[in-house]
JSON list of C-alpha atoms in Angstrom, two decimals:
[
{"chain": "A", "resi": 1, "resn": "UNK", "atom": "CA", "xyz": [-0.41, 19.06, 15.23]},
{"chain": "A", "resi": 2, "resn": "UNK", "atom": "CA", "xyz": [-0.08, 20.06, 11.74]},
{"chain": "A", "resi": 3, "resn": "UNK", "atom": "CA", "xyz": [-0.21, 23.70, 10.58]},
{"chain": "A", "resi": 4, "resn": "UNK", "atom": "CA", "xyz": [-1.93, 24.63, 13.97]},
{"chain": "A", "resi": 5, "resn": "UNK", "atom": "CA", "xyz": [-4.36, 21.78, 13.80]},
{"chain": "A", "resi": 6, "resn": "UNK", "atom": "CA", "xyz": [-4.27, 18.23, 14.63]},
{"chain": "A", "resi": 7, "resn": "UNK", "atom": "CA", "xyz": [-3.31, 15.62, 12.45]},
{"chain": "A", "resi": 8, "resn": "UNK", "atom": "CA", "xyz": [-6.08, 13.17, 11.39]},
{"chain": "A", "resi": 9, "resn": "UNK", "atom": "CA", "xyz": [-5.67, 10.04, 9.48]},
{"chain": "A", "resi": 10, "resn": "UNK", "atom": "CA", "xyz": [-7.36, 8.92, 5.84]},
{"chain": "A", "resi": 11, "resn": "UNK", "atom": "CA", "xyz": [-10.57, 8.24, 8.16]},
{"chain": "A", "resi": 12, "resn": "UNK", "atom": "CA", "xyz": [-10.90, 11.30, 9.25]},
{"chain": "A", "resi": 13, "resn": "UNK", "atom": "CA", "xyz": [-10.23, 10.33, 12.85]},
{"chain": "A", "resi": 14, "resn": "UNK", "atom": "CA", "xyz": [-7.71, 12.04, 14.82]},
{"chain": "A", "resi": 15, "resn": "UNK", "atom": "CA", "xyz": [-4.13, 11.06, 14.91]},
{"chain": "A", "resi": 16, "resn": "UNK", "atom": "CA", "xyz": [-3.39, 9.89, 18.20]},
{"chain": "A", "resi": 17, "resn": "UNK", "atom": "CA", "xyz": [-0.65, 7.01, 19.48]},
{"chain": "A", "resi": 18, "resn": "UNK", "atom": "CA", "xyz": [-0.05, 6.06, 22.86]},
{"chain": "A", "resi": 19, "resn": "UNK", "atom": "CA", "xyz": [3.73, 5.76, 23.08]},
{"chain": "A", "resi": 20, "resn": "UNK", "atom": "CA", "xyz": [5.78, 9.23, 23.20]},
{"chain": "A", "resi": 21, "resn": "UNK", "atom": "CA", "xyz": [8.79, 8.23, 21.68]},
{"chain": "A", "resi": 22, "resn": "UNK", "atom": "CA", "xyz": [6.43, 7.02, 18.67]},
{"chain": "A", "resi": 23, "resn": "UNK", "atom": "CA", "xyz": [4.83, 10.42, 18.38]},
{"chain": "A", "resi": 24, "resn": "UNK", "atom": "CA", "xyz": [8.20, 11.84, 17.89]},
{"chain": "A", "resi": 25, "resn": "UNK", "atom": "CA", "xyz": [9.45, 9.41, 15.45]},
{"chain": "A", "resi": 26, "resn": "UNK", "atom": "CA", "xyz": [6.17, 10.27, 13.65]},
{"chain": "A", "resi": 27, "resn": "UNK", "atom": "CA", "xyz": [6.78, 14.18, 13.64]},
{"chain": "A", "resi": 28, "resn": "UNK", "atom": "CA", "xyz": [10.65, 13.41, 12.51]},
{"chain": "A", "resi": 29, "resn": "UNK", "atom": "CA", "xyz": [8.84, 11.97, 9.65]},
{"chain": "A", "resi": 30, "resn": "UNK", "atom": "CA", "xyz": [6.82, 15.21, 8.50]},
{"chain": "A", "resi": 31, "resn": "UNK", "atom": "CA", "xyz": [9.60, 17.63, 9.85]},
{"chain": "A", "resi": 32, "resn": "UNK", "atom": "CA", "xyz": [11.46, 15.89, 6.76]},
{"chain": "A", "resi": 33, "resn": "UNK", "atom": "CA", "xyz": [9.32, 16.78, 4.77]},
{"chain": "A", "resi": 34, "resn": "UNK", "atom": "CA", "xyz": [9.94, 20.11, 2.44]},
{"chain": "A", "resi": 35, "resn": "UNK", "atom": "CA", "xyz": [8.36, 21.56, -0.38]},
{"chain": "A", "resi": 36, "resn": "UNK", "atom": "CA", "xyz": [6.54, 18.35, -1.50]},
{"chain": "A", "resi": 37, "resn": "UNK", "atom": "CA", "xyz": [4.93, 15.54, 1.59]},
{"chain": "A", "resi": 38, "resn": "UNK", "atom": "CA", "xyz": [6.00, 11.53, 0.28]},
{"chain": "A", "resi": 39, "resn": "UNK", "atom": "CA", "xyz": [3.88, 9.86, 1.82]},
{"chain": "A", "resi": 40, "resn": "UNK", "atom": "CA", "xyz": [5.67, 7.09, 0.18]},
{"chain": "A", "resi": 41, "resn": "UNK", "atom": "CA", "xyz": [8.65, 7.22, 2.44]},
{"chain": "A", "resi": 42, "resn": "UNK", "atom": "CA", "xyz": [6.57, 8.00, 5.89]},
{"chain": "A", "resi": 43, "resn": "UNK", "atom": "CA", "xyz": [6.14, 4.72, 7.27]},
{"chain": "A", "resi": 44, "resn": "UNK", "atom": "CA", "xyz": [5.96, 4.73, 10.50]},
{"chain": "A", "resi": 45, "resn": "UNK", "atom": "CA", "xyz": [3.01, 7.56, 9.71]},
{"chain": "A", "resi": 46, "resn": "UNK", "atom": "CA", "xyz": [1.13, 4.69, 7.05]},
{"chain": "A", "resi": 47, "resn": "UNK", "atom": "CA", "xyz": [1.34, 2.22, 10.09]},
{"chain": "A", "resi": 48, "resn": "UNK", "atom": "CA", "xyz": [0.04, 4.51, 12.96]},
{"chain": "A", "resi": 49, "resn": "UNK", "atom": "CA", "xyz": [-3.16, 5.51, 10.32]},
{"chain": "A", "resi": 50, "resn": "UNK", "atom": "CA", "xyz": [-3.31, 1.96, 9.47]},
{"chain": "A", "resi": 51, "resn": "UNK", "atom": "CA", "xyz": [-4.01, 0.84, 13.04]},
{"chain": "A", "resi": 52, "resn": "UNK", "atom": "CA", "xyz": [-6.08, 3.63, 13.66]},
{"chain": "A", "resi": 53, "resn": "UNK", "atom": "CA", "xyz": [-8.31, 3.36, 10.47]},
{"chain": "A", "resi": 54, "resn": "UNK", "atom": "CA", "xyz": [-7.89, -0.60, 10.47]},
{"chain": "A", "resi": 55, "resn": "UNK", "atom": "CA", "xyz": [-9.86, -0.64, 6.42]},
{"chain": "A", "resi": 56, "resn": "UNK", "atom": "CA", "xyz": [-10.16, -3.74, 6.71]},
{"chain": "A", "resi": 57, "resn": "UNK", "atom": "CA", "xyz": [-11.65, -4.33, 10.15]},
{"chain": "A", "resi": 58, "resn": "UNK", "atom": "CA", "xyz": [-9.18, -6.65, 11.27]},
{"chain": "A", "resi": 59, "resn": "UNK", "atom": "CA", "xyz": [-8.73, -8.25, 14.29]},
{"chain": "A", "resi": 60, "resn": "UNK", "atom": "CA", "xyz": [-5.22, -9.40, 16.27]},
{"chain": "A", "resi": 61, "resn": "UNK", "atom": "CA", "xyz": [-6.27, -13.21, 15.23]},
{"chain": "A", "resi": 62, "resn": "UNK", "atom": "CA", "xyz": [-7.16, -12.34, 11.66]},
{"chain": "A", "resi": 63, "resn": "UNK", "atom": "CA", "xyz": [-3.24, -10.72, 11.48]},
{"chain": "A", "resi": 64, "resn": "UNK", "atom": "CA", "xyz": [-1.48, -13.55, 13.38]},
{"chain": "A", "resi": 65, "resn": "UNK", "atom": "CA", "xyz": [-3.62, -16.10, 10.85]},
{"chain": "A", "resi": 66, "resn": "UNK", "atom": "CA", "xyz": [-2.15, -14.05, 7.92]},
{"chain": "A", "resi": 67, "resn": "UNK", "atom": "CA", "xyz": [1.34, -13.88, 9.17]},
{"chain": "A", "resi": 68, "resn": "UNK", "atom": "CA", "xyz": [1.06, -17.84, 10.51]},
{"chain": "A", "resi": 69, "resn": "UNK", "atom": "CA", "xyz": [0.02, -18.65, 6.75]},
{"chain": "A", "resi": 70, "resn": "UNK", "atom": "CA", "xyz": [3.00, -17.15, 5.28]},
{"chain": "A", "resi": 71, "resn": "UNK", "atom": "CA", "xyz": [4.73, -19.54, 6.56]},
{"chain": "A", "resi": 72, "resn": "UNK", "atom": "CA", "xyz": [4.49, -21.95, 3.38]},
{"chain": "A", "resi": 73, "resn": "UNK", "atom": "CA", "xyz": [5.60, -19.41, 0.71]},
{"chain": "A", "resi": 74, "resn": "UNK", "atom": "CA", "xyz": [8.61, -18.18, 2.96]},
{"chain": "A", "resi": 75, "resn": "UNK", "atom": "CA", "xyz": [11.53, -16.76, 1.07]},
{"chain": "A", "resi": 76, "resn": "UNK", "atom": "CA", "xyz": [14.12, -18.77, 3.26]},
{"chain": "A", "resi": 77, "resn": "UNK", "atom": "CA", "xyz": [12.19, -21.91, 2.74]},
{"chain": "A", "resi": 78, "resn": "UNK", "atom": "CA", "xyz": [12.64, -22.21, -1.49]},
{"chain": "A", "resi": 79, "resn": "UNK", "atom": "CA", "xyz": [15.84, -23.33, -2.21]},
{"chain": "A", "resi": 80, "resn": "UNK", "atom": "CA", "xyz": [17.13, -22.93, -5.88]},
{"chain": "A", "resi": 81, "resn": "UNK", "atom": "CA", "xyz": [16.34, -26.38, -7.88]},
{"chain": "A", "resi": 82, "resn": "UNK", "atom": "CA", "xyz": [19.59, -27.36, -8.83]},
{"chain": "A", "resi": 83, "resn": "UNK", "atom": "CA", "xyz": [22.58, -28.25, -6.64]},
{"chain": "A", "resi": 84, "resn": "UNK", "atom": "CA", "xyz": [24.74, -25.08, -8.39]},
{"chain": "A", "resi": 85, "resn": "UNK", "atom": "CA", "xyz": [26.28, -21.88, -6.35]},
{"chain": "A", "resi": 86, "resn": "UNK", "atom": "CA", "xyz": [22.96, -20.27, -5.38]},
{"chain": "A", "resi": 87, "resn": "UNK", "atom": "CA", "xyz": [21.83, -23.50, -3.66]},
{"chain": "A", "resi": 88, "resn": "UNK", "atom": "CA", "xyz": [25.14, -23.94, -2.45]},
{"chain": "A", "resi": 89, "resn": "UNK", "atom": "CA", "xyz": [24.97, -20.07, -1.22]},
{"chain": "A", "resi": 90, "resn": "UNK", "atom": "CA", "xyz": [21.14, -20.85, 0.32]},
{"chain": "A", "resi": 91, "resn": "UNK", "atom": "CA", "xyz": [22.35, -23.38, 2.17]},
{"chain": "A", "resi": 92, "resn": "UNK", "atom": "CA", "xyz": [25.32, -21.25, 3.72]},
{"chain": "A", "resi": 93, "resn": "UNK", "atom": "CA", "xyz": [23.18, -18.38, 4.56]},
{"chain": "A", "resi": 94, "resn": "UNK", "atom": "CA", "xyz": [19.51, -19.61, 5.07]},
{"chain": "A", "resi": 95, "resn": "UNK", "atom": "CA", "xyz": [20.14, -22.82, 7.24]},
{"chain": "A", "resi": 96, "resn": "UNK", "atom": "CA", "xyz": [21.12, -20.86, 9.95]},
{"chain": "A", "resi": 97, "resn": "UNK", "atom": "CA", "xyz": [18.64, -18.71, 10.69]},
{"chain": "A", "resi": 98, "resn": "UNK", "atom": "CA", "xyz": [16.10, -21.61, 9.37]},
{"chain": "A", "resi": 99, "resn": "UNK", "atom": "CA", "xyz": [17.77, -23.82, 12.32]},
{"chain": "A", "resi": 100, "resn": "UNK", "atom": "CA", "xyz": [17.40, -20.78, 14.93]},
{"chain": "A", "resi": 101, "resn": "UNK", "atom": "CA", "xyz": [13.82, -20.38, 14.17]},
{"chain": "A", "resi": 102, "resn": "UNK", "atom": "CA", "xyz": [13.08, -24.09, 14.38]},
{"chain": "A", "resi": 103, "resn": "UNK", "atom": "CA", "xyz": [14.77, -24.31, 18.23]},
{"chain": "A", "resi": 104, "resn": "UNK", "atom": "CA", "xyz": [13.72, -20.97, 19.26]},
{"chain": "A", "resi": 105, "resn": "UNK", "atom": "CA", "xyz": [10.22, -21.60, 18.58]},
{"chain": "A", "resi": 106, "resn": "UNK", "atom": "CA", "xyz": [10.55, -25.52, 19.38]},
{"chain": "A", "resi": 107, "resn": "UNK", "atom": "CA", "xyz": [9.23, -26.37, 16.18]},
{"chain": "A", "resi": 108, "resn": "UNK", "atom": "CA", "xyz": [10.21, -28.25, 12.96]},
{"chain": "A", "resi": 109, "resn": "UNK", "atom": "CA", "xyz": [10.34, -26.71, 9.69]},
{"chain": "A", "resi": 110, "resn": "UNK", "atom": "CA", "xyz": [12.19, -27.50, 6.62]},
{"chain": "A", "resi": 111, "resn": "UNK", "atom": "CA", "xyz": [12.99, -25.81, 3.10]},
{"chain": "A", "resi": 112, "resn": "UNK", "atom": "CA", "xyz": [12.29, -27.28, -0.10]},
{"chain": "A", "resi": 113, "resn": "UNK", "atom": "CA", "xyz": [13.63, -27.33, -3.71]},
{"chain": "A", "resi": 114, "resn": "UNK", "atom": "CA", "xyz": [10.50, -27.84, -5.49]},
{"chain": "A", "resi": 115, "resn": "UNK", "atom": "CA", "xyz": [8.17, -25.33, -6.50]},
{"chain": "A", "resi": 116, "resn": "UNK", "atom": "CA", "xyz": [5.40, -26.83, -4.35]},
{"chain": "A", "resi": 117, "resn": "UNK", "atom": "CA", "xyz": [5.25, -25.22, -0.72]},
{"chain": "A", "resi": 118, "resn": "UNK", "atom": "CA", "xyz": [6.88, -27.01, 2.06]},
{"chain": "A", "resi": 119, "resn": "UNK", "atom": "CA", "xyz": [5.10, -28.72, 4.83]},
{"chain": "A", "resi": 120, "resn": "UNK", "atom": "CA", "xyz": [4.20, -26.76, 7.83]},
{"chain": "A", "resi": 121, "resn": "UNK", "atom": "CA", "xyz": [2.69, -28.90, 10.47]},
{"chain": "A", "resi": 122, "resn": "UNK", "atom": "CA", "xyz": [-0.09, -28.02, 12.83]},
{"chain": "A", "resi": 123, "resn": "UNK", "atom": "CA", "xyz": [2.18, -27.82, 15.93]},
{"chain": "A", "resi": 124, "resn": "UNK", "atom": "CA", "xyz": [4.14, -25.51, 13.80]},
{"chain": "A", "resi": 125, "resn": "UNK", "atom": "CA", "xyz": [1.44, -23.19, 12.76]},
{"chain": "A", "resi": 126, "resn": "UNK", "atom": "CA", "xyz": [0.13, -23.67, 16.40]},
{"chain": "A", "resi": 127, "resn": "UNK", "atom": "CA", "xyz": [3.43, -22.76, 18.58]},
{"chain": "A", "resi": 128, "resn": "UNK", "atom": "CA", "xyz": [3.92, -18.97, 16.03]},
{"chain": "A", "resi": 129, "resn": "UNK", "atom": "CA", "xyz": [0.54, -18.56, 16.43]},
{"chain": "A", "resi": 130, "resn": "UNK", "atom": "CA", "xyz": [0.82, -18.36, 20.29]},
{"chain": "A", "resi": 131, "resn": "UNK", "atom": "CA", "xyz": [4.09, -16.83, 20.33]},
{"chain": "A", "resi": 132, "resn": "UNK", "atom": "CA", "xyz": [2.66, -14.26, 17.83]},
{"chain": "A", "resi": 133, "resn": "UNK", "atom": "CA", "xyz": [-0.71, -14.07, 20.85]},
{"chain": "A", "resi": 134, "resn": "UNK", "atom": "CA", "xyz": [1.41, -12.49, 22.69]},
{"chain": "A", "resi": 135, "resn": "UNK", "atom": "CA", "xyz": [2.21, -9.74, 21.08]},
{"chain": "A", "resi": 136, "resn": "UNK", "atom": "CA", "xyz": [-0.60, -6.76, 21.36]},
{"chain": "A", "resi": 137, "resn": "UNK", "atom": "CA", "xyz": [-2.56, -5.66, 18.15]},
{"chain": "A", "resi": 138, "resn": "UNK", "atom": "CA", "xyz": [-0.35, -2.53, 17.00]},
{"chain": "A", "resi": 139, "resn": "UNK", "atom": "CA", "xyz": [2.84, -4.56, 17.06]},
{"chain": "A", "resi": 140, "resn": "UNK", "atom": "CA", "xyz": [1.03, -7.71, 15.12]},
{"chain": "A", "resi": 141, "resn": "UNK", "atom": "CA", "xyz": [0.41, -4.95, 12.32]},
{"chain": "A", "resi": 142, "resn": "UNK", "atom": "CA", "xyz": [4.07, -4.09, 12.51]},
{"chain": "A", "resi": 143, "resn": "UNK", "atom": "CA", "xyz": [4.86, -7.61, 11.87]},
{"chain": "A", "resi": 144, "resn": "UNK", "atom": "CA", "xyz": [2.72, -7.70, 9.18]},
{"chain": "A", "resi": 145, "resn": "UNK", "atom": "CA", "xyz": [4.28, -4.68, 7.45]},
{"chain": "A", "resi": 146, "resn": "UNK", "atom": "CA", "xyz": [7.89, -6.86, 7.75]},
{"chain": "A", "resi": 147, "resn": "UNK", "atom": "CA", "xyz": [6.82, -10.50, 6.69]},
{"chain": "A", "resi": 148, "resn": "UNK", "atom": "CA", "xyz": [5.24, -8.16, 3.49]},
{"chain": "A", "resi": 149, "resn": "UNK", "atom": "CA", "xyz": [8.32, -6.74, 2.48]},
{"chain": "A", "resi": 150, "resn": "UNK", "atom": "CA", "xyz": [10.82, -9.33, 3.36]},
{"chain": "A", "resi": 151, "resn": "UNK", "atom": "CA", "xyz": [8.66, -12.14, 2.21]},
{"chain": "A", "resi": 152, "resn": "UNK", "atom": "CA", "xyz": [9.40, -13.66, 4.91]},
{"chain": "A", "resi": 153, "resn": "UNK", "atom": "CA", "xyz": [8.20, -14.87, 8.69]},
{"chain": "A", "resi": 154, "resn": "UNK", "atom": "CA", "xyz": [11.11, -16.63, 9.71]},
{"chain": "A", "resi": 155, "resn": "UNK", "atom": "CA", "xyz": [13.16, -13.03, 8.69]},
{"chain": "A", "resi": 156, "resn": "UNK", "atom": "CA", "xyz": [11.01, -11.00, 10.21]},
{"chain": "A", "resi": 157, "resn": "UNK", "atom": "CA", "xyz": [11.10, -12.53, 13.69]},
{"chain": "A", "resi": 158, "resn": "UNK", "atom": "CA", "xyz": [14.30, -13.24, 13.85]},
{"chain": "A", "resi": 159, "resn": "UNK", "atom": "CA", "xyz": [14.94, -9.53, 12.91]},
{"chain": "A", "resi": 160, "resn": "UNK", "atom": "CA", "xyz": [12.64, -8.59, 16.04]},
{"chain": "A", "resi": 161, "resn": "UNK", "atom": "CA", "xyz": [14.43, -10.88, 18.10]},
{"chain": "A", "resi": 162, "resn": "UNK", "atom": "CA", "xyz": [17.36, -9.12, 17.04]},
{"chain": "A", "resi": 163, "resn": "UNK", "atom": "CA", "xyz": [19.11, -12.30, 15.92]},
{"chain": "A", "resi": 164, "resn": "UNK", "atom": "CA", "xyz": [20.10, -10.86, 12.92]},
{"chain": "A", "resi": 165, "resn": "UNK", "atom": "CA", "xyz": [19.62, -6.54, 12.64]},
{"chain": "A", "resi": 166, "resn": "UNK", "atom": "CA", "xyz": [17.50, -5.22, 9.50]},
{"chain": "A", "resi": 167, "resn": "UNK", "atom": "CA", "xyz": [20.75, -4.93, 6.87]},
{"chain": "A", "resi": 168, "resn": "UNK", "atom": "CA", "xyz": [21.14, -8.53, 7.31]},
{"chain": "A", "resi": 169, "resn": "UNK", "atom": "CA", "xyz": [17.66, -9.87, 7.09]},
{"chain": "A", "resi": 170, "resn": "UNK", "atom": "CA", "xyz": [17.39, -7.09, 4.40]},
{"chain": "A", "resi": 171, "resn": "UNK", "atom": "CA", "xyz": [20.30, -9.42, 2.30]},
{"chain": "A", "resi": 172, "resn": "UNK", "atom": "CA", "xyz": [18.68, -12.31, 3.27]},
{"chain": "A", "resi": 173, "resn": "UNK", "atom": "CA", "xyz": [15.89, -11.70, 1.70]},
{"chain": "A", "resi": 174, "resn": "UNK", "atom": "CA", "xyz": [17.45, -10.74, -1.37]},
{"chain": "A", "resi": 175, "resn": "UNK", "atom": "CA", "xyz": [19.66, -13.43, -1.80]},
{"chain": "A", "resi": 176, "resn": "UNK", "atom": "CA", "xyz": [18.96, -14.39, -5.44]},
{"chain": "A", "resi": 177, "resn": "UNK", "atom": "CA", "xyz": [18.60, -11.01, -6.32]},
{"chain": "A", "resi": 178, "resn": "UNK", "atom": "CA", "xyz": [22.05, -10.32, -5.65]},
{"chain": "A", "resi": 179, "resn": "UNK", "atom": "CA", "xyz": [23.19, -13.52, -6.82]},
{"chain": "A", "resi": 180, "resn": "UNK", "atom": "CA", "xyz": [22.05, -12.62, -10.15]},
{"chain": "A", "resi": 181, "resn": "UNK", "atom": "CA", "xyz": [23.79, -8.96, -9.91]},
{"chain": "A", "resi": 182, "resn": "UNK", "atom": "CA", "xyz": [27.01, -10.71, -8.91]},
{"chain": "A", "resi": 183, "resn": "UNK", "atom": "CA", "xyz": [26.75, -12.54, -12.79]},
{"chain": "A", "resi": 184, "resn": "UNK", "atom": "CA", "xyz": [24.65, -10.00, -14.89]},
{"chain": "A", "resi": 185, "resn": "UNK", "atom": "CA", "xyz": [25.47, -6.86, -12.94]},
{"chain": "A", "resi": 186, "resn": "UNK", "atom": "CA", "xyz": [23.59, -3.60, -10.98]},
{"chain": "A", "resi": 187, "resn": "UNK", "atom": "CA", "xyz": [21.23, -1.49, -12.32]},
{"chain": "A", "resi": 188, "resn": "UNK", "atom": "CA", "xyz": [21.96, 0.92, -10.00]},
{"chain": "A", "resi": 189, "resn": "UNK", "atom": "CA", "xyz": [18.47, 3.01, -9.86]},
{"chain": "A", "resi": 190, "resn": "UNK", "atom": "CA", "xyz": [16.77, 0.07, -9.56]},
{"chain": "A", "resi": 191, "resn": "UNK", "atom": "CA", "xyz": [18.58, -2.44, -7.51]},
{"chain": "A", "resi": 192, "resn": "UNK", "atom": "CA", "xyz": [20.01, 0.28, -5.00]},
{"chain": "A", "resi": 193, "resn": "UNK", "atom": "CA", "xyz": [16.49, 1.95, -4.30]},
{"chain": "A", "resi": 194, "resn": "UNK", "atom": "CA", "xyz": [14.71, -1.43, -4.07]},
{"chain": "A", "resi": 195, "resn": "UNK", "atom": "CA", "xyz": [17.48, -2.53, -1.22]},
{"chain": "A", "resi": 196, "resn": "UNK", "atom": "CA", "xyz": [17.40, 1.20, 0.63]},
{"chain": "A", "resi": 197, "resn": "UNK", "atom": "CA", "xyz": [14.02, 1.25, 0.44]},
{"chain": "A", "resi": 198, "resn": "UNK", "atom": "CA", "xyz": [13.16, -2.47, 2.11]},
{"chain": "A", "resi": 199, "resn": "UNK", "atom": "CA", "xyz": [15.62, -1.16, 4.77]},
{"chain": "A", "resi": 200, "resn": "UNK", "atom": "CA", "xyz": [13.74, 2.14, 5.32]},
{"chain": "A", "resi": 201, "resn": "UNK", "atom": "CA", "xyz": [10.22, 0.02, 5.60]},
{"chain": "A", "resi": 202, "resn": "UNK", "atom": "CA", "xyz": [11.81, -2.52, 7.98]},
{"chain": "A", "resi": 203, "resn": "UNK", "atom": "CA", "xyz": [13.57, -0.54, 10.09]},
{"chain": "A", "resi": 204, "resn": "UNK", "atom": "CA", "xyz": [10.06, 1.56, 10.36]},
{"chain": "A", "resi": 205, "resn": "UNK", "atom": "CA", "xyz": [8.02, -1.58, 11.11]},
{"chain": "A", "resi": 206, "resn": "UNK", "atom": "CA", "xyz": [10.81, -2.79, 13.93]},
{"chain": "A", "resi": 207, "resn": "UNK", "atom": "CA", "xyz": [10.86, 0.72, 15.22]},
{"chain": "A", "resi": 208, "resn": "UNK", "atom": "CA", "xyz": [6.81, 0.03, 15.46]},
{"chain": "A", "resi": 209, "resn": "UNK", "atom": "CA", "xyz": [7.03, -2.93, 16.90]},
{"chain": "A", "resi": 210, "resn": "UNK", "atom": "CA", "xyz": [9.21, -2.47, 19.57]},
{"chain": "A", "resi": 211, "resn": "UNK", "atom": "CA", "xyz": [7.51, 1.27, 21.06]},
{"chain": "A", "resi": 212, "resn": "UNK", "atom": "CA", "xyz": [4.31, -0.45, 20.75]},
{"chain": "A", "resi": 213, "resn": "UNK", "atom": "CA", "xyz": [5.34, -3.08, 22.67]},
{"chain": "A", "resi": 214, "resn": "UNK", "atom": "CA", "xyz": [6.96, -1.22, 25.46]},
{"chain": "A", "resi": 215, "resn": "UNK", "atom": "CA", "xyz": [4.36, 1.54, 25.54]},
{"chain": "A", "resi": 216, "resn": "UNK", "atom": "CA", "xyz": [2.32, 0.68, 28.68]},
{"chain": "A", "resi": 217, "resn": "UNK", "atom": "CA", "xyz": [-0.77, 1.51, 27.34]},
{"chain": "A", "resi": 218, "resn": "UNK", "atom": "CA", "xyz": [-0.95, -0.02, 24.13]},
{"chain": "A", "resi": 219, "resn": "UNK", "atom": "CA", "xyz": [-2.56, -3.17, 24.94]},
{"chain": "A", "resi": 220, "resn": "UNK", "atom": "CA", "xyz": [-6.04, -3.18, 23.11]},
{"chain": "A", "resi": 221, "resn": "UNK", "atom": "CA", "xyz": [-9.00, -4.40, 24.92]},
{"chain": "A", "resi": 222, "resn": "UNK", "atom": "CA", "xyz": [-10.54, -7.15, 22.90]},
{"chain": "A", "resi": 223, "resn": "UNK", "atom": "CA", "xyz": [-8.21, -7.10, 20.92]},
{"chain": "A", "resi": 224, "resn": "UNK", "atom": "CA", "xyz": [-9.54, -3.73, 18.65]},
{"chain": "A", "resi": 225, "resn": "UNK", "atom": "CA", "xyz": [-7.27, -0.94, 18.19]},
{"chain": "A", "resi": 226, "resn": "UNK", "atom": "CA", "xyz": [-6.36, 1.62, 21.18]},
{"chain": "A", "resi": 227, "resn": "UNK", "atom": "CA", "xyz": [-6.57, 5.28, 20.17]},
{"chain": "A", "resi": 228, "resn": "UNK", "atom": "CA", "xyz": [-5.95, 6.50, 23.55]}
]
């Protein structure tokens, strides 16, 4: 409820999720609010209309296809081109969590240092795509909401696998970026509100992820959004 009468979403439909713990996430969102409502900053709110209003008529295997073909332009996959410290740094940092992904998922997947996309083979694509299956249609468009920001598959599930917690993945993804502040320095109101900001829509799509996924009800019947 807002103001005495319930919420409703761009659509026009009424704002209704089927996990409690959600809905209260969702109202600590506009009790922050004050004099002014960001919507910018109410994420978990922009993912709960988004599922509901679905814009673009999506279904779960049109987001797992989207996320699957991410693959080829992930961040943790591009190595710098040159054997100098931010390769050297890549290496250290990315070939870990590149190496988890490849035996968790029992696939094969390898970086490259060329500006052409590396190779990602059909068993590959095939395995994430029915790991991703699995998951039920609001939590797919939580994992869609992560690979966007991070840039990243590999990241994101290994951030909702809780390999690695959001702050990590979160520097992981930012890796040249902070490279480059290390030599040329911060611009504080840019650099800092980028990073804080990533966090906040991570930890948000996470969040999403995992009370969608442990909300009883929130399995969608062929595969279309539940608004129950």
């Amino acid at each position: 409820m807002l103001d005495q009468r319930k919420l409703k979403t761009p659509q026009g439909k009424i704002f209704e999720v089927n996990s409690k713990p959600l809905a209260l996430a969702v109202a600590a969102e506009w009790d922050a609010q004050k004099e002014i409502i960001d919507r910018g900053n109410m994420h978990l709110t922009a993912l709960c209309n988004t599922v509901l209003d679905n814009p673009q008529n999506c279904t779960k295997v049109d987001l797992v296809n989207n996320i699957v073909n991410c693959l080829e332009m992930d961040t943790v996959l591009f190595y710098s081109s040159e054997a100098d410290e931010l390769y050297k740094l890549q290496i250290e940092k990315w070939e870990p969590i590149v190496h988890w992904f490849c035996k968790h998922y029992n696939v094969n997947i390898a970086g490259t240092q060329s500006i052409e996309a590396p190779g990602v083979s059909l068993e590959t694509k095939t395995a994430i795509t029915r790991h991703l299956m699995s998951h039920n249609f609001n939590s797919i468009y939580g994992l869609v909401y992560a690979v966007d920001g991070l840039k990243s598959v590999i990241l994101t599930l290994a951030t909702a696998e809780r390999t690695i917690n959001v702050s990590e993945a979160v520097d992981l993804s930012r890796l040249e970026e902070k490279y480059q502040i290390s030599h040329w320095g911060n611009v504080e109101w840019h650099h800092e509100y980028s990073k804080h900001d990533l966090q906040a829509r991570l930890s948000a799509a996470m969040l999403f992820v995992y009370l969608n996924s442990h909300s009883a009800t929130s399995r969608p019947k062929n595969d279309a959004p539940d608004v129950s």
